[in-house]
mmCIF file of C-alpha atoms and ligand atoms in Angstrom:
data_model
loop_
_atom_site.group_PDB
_atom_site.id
_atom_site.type_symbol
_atom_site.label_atom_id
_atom_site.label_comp_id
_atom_site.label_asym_id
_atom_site.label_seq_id
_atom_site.Cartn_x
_atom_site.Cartn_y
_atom_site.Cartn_z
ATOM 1 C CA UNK Z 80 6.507 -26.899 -16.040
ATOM 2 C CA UNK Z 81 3.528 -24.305 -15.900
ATOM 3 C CA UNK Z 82 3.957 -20.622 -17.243
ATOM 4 C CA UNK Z 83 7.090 -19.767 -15.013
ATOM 5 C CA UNK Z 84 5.863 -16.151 -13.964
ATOM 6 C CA UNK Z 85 5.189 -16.170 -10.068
ATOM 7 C CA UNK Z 86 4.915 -13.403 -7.671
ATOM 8 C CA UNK Z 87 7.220 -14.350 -4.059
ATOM 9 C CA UNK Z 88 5.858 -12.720 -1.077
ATOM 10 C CA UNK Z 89 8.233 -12.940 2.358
ATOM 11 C CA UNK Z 90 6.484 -12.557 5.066
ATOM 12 C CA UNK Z 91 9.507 -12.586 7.539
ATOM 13 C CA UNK Z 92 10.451 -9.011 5.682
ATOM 14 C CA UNK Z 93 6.639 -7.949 6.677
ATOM 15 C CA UNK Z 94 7.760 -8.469 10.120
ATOM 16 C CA UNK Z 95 11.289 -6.958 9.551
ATOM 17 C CA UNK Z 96 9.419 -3.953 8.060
ATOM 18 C CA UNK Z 97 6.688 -3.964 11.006
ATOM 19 C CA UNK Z 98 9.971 -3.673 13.384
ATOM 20 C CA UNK Z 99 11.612 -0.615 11.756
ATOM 21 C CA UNK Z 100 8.579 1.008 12.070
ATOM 22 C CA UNK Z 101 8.091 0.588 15.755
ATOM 23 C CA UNK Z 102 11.586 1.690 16.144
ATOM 24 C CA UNK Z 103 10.653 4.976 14.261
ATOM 25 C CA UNK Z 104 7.305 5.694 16.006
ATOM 26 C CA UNK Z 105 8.051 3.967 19.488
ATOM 27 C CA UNK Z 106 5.756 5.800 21.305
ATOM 28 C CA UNK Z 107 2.418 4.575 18.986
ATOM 29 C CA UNK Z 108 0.456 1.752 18.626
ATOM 30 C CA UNK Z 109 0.273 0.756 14.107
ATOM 31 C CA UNK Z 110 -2.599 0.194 12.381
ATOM 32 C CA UNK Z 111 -1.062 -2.137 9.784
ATOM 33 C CA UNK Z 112 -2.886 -0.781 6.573
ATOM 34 C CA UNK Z 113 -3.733 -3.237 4.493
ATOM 35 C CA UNK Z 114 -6.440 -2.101 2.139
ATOM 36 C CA UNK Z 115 -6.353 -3.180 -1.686
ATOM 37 C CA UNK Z 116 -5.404 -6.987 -0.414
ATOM 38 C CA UNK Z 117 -2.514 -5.964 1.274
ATOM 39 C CA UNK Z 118 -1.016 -3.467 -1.391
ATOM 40 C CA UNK Z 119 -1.639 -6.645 -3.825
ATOM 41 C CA UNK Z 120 0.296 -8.895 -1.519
ATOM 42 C CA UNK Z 121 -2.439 -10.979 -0.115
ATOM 43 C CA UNK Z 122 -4.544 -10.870 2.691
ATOM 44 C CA UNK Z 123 -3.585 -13.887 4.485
ATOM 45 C CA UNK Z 124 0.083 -13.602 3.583
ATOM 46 C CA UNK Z 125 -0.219 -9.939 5.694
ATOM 47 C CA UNK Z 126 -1.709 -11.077 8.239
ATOM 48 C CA UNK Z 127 0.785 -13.840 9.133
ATOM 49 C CA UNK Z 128 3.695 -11.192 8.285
ATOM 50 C CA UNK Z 129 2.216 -8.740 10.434
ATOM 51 C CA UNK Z 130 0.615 -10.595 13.457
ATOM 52 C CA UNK Z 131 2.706 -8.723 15.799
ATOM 53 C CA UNK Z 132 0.707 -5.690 15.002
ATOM 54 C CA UNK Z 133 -1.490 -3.603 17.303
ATOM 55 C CA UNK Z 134 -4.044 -3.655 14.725
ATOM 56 C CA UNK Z 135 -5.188 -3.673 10.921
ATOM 57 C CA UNK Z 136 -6.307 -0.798 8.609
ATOM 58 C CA UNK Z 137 -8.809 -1.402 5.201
ATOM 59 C CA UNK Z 138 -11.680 -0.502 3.600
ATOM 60 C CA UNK Z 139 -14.138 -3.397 3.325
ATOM 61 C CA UNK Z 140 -16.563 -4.437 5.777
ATOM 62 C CA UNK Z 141 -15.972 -7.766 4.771
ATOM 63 C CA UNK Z 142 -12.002 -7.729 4.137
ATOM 64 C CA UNK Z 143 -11.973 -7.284 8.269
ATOM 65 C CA UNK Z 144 -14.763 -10.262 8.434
ATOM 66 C CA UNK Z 145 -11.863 -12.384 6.543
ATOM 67 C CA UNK Z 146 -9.271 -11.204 9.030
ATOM 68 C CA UNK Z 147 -11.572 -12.374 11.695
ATOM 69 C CA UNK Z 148 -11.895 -15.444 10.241
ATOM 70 C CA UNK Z 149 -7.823 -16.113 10.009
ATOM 71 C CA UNK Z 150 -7.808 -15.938 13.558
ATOM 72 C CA UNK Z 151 -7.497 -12.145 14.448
ATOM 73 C CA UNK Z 152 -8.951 -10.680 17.370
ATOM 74 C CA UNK Z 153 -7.646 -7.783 17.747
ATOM 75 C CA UNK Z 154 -8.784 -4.067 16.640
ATOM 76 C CA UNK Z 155 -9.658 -3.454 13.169
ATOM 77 C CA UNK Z 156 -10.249 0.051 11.554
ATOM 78 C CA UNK Z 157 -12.853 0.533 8.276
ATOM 79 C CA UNK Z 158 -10.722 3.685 6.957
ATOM 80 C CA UNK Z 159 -13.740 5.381 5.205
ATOM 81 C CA UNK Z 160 -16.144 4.067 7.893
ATOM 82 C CA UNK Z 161 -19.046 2.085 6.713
ATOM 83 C CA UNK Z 162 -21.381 3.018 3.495
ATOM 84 C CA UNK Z 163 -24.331 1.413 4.635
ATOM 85 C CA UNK Z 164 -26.576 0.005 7.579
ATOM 86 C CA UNK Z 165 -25.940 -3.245 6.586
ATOM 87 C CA UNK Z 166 -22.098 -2.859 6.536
ATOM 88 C CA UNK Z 167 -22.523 -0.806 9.999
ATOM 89 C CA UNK Z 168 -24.563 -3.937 11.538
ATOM 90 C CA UNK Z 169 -21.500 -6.260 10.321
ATOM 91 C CA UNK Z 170 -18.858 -3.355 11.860
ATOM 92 C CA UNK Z 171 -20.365 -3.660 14.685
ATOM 93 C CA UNK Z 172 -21.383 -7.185 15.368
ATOM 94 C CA UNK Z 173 -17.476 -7.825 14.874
ATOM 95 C CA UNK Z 174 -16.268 -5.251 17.070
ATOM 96 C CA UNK Z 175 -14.428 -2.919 14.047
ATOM 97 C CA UNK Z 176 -14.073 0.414 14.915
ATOM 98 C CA UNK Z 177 -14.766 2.745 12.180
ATOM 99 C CA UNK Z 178 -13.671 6.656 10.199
ATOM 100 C CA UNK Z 179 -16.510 8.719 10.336
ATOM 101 C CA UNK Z 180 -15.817 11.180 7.951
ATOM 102 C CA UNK Z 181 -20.065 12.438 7.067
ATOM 103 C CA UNK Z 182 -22.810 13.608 9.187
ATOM 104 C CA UNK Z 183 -24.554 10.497 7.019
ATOM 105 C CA UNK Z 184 -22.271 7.879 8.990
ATOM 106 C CA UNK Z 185 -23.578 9.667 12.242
ATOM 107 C CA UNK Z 186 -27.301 8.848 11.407
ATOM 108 C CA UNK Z 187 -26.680 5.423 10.607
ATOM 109 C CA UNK Z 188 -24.733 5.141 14.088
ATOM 110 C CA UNK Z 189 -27.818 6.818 15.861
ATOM 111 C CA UNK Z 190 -29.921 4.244 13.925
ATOM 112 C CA UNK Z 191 -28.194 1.434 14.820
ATOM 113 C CA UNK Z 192 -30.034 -0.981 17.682
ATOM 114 C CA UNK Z 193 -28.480 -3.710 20.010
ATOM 115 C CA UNK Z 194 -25.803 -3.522 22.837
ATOM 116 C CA UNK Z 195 -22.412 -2.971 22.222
ATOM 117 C CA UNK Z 196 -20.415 0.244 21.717
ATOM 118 C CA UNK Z 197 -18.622 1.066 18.685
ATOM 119 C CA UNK Z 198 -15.016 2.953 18.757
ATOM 120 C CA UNK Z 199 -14.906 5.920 16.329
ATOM 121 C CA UNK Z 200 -11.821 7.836 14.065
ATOM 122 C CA UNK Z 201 -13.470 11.107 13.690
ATOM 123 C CA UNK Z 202 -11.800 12.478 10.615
ATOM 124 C CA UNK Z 203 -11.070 16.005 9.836
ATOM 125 C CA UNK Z 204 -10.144 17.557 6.272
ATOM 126 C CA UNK Z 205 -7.011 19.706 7.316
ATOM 127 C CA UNK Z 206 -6.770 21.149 4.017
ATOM 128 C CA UNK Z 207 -6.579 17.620 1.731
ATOM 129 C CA UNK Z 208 -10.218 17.947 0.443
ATOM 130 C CA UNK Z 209 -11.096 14.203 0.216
ATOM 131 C CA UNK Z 210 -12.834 12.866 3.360
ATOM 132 C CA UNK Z 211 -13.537 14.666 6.513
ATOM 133 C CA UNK Z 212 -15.382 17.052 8.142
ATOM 134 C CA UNK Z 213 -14.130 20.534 7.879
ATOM 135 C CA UNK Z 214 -12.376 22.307 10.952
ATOM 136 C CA UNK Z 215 -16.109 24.441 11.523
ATOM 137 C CA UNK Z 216 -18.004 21.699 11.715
ATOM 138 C CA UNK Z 217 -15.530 19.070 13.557
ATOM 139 C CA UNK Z 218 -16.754 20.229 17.408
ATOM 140 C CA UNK Z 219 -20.215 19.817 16.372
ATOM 141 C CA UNK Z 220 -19.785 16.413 14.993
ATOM 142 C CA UNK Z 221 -16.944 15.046 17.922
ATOM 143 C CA UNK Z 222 -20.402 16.258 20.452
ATOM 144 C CA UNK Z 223 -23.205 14.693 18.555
ATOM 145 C CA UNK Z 224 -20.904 11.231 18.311
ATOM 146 C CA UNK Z 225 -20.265 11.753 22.186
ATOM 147 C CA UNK Z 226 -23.627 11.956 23.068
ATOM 148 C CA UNK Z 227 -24.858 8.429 21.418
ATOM 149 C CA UNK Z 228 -25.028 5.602 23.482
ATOM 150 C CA UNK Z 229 -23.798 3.185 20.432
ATOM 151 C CA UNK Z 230 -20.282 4.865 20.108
ATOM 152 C CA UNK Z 231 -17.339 3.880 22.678
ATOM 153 C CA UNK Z 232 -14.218 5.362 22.114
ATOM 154 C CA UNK Z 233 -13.244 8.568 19.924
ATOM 155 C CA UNK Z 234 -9.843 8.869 17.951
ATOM 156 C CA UNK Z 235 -9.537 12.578 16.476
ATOM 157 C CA UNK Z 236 -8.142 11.592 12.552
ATOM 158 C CA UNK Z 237 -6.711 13.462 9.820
ATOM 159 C CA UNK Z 238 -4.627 12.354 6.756
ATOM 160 C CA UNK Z 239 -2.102 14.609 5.368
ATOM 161 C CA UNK Z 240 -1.552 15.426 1.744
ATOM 162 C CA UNK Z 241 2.226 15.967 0.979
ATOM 163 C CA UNK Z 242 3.531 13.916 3.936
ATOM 164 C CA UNK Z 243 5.989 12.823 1.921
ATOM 165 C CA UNK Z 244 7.362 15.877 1.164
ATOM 166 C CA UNK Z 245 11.212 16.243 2.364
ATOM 167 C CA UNK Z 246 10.616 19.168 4.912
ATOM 168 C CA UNK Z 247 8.615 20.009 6.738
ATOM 169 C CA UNK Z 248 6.221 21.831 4.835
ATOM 170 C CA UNK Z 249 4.762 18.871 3.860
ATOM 171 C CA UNK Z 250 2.227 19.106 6.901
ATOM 172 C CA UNK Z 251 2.942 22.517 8.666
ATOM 173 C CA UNK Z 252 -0.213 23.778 6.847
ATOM 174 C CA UNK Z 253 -2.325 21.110 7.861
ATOM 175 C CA UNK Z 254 -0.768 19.800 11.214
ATOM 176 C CA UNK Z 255 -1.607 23.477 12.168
ATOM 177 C CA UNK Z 256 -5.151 23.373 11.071
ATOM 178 C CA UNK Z 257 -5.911 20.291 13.067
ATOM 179 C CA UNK Z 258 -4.150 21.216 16.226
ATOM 180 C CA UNK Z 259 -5.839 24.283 16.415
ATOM 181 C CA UNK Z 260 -8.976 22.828 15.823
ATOM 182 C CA UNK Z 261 -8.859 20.501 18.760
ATOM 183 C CA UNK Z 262 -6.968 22.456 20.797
ATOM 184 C CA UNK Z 263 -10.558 23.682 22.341
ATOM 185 C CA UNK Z 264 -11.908 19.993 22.424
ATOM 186 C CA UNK Z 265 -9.230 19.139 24.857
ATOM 187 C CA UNK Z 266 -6.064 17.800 25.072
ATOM 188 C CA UNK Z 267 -6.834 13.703 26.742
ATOM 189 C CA UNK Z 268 -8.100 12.651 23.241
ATOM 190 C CA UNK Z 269 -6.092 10.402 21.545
ATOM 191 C CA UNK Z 270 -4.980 11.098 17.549
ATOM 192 C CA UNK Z 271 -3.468 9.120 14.842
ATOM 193 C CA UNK Z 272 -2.332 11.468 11.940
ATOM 194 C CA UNK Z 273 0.522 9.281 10.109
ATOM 195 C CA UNK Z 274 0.960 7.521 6.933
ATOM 196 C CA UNK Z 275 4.553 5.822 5.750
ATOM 197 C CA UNK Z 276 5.477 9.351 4.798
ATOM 198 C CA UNK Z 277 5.123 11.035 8.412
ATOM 199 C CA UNK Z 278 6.476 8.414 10.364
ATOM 200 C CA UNK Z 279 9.828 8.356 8.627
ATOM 201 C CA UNK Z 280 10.006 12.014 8.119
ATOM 202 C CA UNK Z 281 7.906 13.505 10.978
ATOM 203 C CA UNK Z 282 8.172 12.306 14.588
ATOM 204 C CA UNK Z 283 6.049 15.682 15.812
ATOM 205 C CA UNK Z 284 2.808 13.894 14.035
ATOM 206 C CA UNK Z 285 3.391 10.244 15.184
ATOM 207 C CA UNK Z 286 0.790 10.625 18.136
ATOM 208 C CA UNK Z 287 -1.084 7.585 19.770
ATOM 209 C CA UNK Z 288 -1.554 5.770 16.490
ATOM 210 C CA UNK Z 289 0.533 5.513 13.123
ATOM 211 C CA UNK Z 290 -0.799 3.941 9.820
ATOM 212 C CA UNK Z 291 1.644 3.052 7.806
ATOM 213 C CA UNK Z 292 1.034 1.277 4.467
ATOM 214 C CA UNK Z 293 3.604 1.574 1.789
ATOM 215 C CA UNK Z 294 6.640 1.203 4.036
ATOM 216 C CA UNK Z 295 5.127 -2.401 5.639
ATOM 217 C CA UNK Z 296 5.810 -3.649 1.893
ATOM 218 C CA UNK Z 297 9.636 -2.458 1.650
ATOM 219 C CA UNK Z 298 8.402 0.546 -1.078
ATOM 220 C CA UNK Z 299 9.204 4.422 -1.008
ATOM 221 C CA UNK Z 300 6.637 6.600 0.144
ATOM 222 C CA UNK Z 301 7.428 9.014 -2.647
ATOM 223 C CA UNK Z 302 8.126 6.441 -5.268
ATOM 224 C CA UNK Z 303 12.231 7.320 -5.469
ATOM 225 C CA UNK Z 304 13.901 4.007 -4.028
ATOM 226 C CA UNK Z 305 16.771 6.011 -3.383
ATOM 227 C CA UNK Z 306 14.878 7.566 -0.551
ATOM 228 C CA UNK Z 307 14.543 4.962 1.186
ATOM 229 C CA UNK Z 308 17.886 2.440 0.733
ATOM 230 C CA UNK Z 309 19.936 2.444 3.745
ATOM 231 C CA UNK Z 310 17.042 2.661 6.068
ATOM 232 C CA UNK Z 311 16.738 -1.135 6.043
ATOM 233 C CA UNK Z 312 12.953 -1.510 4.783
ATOM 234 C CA UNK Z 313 13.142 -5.018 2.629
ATOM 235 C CA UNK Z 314 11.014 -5.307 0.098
ATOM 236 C CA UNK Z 315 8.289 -8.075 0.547
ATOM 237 C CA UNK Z 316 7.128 -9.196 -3.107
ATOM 238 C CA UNK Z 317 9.609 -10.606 -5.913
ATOM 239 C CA UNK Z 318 7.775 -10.741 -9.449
ATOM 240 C CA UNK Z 319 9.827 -13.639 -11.000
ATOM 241 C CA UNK Z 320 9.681 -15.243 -14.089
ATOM 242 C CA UNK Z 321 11.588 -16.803 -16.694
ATOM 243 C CA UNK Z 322 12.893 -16.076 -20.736
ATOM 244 C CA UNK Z 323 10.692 -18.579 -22.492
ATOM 245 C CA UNK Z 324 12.223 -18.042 -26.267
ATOM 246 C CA UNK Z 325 15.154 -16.215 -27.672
ATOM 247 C CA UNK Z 326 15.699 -14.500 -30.850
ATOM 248 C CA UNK Z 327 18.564 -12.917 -32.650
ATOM 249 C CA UNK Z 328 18.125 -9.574 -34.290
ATOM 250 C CA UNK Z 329 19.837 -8.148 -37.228
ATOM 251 C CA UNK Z 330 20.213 -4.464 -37.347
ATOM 252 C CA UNK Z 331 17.070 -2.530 -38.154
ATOM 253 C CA UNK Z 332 15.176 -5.607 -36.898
ATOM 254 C CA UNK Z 333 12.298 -4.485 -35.120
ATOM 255 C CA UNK Z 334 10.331 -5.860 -31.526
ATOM 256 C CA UNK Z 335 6.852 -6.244 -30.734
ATOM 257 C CA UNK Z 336 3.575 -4.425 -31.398
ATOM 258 C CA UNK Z 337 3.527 -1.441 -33.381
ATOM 259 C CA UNK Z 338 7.573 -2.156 -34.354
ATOM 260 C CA UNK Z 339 8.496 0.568 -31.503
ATOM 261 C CA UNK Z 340 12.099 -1.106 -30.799
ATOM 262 C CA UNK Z 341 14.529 -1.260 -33.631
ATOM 263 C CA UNK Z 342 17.799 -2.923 -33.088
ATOM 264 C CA UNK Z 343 20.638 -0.722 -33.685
ATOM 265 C CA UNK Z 344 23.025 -3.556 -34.442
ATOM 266 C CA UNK Z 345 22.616 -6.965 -34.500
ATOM 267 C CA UNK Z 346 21.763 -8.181 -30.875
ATOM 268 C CA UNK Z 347 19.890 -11.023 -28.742
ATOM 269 C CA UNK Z 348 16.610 -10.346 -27.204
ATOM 270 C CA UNK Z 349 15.300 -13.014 -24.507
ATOM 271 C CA UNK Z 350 11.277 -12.718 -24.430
ATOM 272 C CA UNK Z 351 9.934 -12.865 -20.328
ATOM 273 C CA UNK Z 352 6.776 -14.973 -19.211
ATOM 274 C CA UNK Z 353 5.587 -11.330 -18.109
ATOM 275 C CA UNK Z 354 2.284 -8.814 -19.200
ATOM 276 C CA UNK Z 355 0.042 -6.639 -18.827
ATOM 277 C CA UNK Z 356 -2.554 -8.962 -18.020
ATOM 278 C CA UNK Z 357 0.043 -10.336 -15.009
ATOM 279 C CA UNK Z 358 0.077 -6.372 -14.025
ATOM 280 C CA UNK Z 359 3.273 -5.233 -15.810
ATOM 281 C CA UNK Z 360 2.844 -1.283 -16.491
ATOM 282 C CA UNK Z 361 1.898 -1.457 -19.983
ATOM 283 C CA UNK Z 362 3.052 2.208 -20.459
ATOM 284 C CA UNK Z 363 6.941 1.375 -19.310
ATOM 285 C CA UNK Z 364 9.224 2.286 -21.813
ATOM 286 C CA UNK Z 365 12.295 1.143 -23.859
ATOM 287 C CA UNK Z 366 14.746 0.447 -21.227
ATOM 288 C CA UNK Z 367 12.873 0.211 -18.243
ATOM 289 C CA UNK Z 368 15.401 -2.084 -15.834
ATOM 290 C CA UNK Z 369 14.309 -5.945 -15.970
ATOM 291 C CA UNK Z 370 16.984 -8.238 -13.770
ATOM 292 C CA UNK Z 371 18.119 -11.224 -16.106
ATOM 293 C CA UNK Z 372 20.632 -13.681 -13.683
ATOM 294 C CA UNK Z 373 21.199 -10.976 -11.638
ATOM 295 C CA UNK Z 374 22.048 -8.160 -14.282
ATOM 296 C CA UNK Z 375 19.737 -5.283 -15.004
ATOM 297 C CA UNK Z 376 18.692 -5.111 -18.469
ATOM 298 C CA UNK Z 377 16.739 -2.874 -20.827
ATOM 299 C CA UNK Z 378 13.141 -3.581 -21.793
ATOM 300 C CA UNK Z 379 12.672 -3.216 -25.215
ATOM 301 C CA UNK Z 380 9.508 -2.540 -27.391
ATOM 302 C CA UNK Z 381 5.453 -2.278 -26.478
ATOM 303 C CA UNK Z 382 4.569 -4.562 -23.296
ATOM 304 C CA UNK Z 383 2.101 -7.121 -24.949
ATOM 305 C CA UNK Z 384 -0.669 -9.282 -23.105
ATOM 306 C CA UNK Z 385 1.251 -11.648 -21.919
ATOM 307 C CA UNK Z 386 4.802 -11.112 -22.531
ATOM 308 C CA UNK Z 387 7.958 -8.466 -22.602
ATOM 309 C CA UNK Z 388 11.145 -8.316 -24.519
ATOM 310 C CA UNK Z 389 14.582 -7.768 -23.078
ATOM 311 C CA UNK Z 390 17.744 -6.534 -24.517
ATOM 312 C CA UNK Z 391 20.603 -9.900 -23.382
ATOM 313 C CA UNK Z 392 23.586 -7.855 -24.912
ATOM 314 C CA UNK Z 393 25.025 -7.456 -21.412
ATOM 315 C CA UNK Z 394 24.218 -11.360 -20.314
ATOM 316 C CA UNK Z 395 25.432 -13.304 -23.164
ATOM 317 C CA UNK Z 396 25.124 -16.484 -20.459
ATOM 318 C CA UNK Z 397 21.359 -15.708 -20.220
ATOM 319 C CA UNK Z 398 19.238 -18.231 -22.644
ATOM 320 C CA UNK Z 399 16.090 -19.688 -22.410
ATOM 321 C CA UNK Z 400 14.750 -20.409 -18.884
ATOM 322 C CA UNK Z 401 17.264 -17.787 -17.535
ATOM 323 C CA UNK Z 402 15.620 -15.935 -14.233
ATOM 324 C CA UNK Z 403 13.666 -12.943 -14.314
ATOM 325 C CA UNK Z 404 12.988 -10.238 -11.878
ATOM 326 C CA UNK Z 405 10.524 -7.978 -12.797
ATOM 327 C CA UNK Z 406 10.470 -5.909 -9.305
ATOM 328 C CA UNK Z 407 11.532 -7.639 -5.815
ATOM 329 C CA UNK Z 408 14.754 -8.329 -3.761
ATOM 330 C CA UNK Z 409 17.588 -7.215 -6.280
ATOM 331 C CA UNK Z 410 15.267 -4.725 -8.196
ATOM 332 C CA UNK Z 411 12.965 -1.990 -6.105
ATOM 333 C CA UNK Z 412 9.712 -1.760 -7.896
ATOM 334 C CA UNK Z 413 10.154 2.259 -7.396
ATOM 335 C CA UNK Z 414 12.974 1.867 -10.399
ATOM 336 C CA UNK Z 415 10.665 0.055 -12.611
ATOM 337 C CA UNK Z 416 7.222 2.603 -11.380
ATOM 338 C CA UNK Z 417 9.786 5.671 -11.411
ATOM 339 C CA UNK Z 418 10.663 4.203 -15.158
ATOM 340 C CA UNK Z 419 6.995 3.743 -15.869
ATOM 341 C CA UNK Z 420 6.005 7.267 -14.429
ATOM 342 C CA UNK Z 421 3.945 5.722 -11.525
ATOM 343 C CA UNK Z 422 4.888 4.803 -8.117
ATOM 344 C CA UNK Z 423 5.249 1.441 -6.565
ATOM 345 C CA UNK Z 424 2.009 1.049 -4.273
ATOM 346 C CA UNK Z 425 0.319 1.267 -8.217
ATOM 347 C CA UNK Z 426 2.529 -1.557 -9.921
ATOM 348 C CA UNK Z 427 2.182 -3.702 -6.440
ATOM 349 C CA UNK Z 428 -1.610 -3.283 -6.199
ATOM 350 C CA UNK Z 429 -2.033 -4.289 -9.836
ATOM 351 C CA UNK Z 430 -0.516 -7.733 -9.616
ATOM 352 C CA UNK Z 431 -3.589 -9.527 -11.225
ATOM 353 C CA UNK Z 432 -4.886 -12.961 -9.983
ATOM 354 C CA UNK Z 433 -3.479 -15.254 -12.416
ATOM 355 C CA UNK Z 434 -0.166 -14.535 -11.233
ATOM 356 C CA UNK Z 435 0.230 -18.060 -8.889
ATOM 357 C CA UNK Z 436 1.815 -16.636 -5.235
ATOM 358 C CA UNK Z 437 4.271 -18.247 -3.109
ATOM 359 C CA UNK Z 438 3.832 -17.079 0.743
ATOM 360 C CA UNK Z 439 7.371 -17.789 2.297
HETATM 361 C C1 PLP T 717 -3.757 4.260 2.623
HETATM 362 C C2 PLP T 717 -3.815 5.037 3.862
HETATM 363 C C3 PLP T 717 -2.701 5.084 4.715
HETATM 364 C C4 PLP T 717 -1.371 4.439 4.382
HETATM 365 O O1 PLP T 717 -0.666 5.244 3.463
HETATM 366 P P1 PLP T 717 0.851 4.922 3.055
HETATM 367 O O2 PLP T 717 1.288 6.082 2.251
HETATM 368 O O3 PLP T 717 0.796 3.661 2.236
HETATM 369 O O4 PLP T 717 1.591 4.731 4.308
HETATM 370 C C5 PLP T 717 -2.833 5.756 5.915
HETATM 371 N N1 PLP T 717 -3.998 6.382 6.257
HETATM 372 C C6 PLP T 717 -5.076 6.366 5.432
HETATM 373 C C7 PLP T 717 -6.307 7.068 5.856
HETATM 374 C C8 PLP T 717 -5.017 5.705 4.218
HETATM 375 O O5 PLP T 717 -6.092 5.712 3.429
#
């Protein structure tokens, strides 16, 4: 048998997921975001989770060439536009329609030669301070765009900071800024505005478009799974492995790299197929939950390369090849980021590649 650690990803919860949404933002069409590989779930495994779709969200020119290539025809968005002429001339020859966020991203548009016209997300900065144009300048930029005969459609864009936020202070601030911003550019224009956190929390932002990422994978927007259980999100990847040797401490016996564990009595220890070089947070602490056959478990001492330690006092049947969650099903991955103090999009992103995957 090869090194037991695997990462499960269930496509029929992608679809499950892609469902709820709809039923929370009926009135939308979703962007499926699936930048970073799919949250570190795979490309191809998204796409066939999430065919029923109205389109998908990333950031490389060439990550929506690969969707093409599966088989998908239908709208792709470039989330930060494109960063060069070349990438531009690839946008367009495949029909992507692309964030301008730059008066740069305009030239290259004017620049651009052959038929076709390319569909636009013109993207404000309501008050976040990343990408966008600021309110001033947004008029100006939404009539220079209008008037070139490369760009098609325009989609007014903004992305809100604190979204996630339980009230509805989270986007007063900016939601204000933006509406009164267009409010003189007319009302027929169509807007997408929401991430996970708006469309759960936010109905009065959904618009024409949603673009929800975190949710699609089963994961809280604000990292607390709590949040989120009862709402019937499931999560998509399992991180499973196995206990590959078992040792029996006496008291004072210590575990791992730089001796941080020490028993305080005698106890068993089972040590997990599982890193930081598979992705495990290599911060996480003593006791951060692992699920051995079923029963949540402490971690205990430093995560090493290529494997983790875990208290078995409460699973004396557990023994070598026992079953490992790391994150999944039975075990949100927002307990084991909240335990790490990070969130789950981080620890699901940073699956690394020699972790084999199982699409189901
Ligand atoms: C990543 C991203 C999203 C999705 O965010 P979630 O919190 O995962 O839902 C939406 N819009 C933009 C512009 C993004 O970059």
């Amino acid at each position: 048998m090869p090194r037991p650690i695997r990462a499960v990803i269930r496509t029929q919860a992608l679809s499950s997921n892609l469902s709820l949404v709809r039923q929370y933002a009926k009135q939308s069409r979703i962007w499926s975001v699936v930048k970073a590989n799919a949250y570190g779930h795979g490309l191809q495994a998204a796409w066939r989770g999430l065919a029923a779709t109205d389109g998908f969200a990333l950031l490389e020119v060439f990550e929506g060439v690969r969707l093409r290539e599966f088989g998908w025809q239908g709208p792709v968005l470039l989330l930060e536009g494109v960063f060069d002429a070349a990438d531009l001339e690839l946008a367009r020859r495949h029909g992507f329609t692309i964030a301008v966020h730059k008066d740069e991203q305009i030239d290259l548009l004017a620049a651009a030669v052959g038929p076709g016209k390319t569909d636009i997300y013109l993207k404000m900065n309501s008050g976040m301070n990343r990408l966008g144009f600021a309110p001033a300048a947004y008029a100006a930029a939404y009539a220079r765009l209008r008037a070139l005969p490369q760009v098609g459609e325009i989609v007014l864009m903004t992305h809100f900071a604190n979204a996630d936020a339980p009230d509805r202070k989270g986007i007063a601030g900016q939601l204000g800024m933006f509406e009164s911003t267009i409010g003189a550019m007319g009302r027929s224009l169509s807007r997408s505005l929401s991430n996970s956190g708006a469309i759960l929390q936010h109905p009065e932002a959904h618009y024409d478009w949603v673009r929800p990422g975190i949710i699609l994978y089963g994961a809280a927007p604000r990292g607390k799974s709590k949040e989120i259980a009862g709402l019937g999100l499931k999560p998509v990847m399992s991180l499973e492995s196995r206990i590959i040797a078992v040792q029996q401490l006496r008291a004072g016996d210590t575990v791992g790299y730089g001796s941080r564990f020490a028993a305080p009595r005698a106890m068993r220890i089972g040590v997990v197929a599982c890193g930081y070089a598979d992705g495990y947070p290599r911060h996480a602490p003593d006791g951060c939950p692992v699920l051995v056959e079923g029963v949540r478990v402490p971690m205990v001492g430093q995560v090493s390369m290529d494997m983790i330690c875990v208290g078995l006092e409460s699973v004396p049947q557990a023994g070598l090849g026992s079953v490992v969650e790391l994150w999944g099903e039975n075990l949100p991955v927002d307990d084991v980021a909240e335990a790490a103090r990070t969130v789950g999009y981080e620890l699901l992103c940073a699956v690394t590649p020699r972790v084999p995957v199982s699409v189901v």
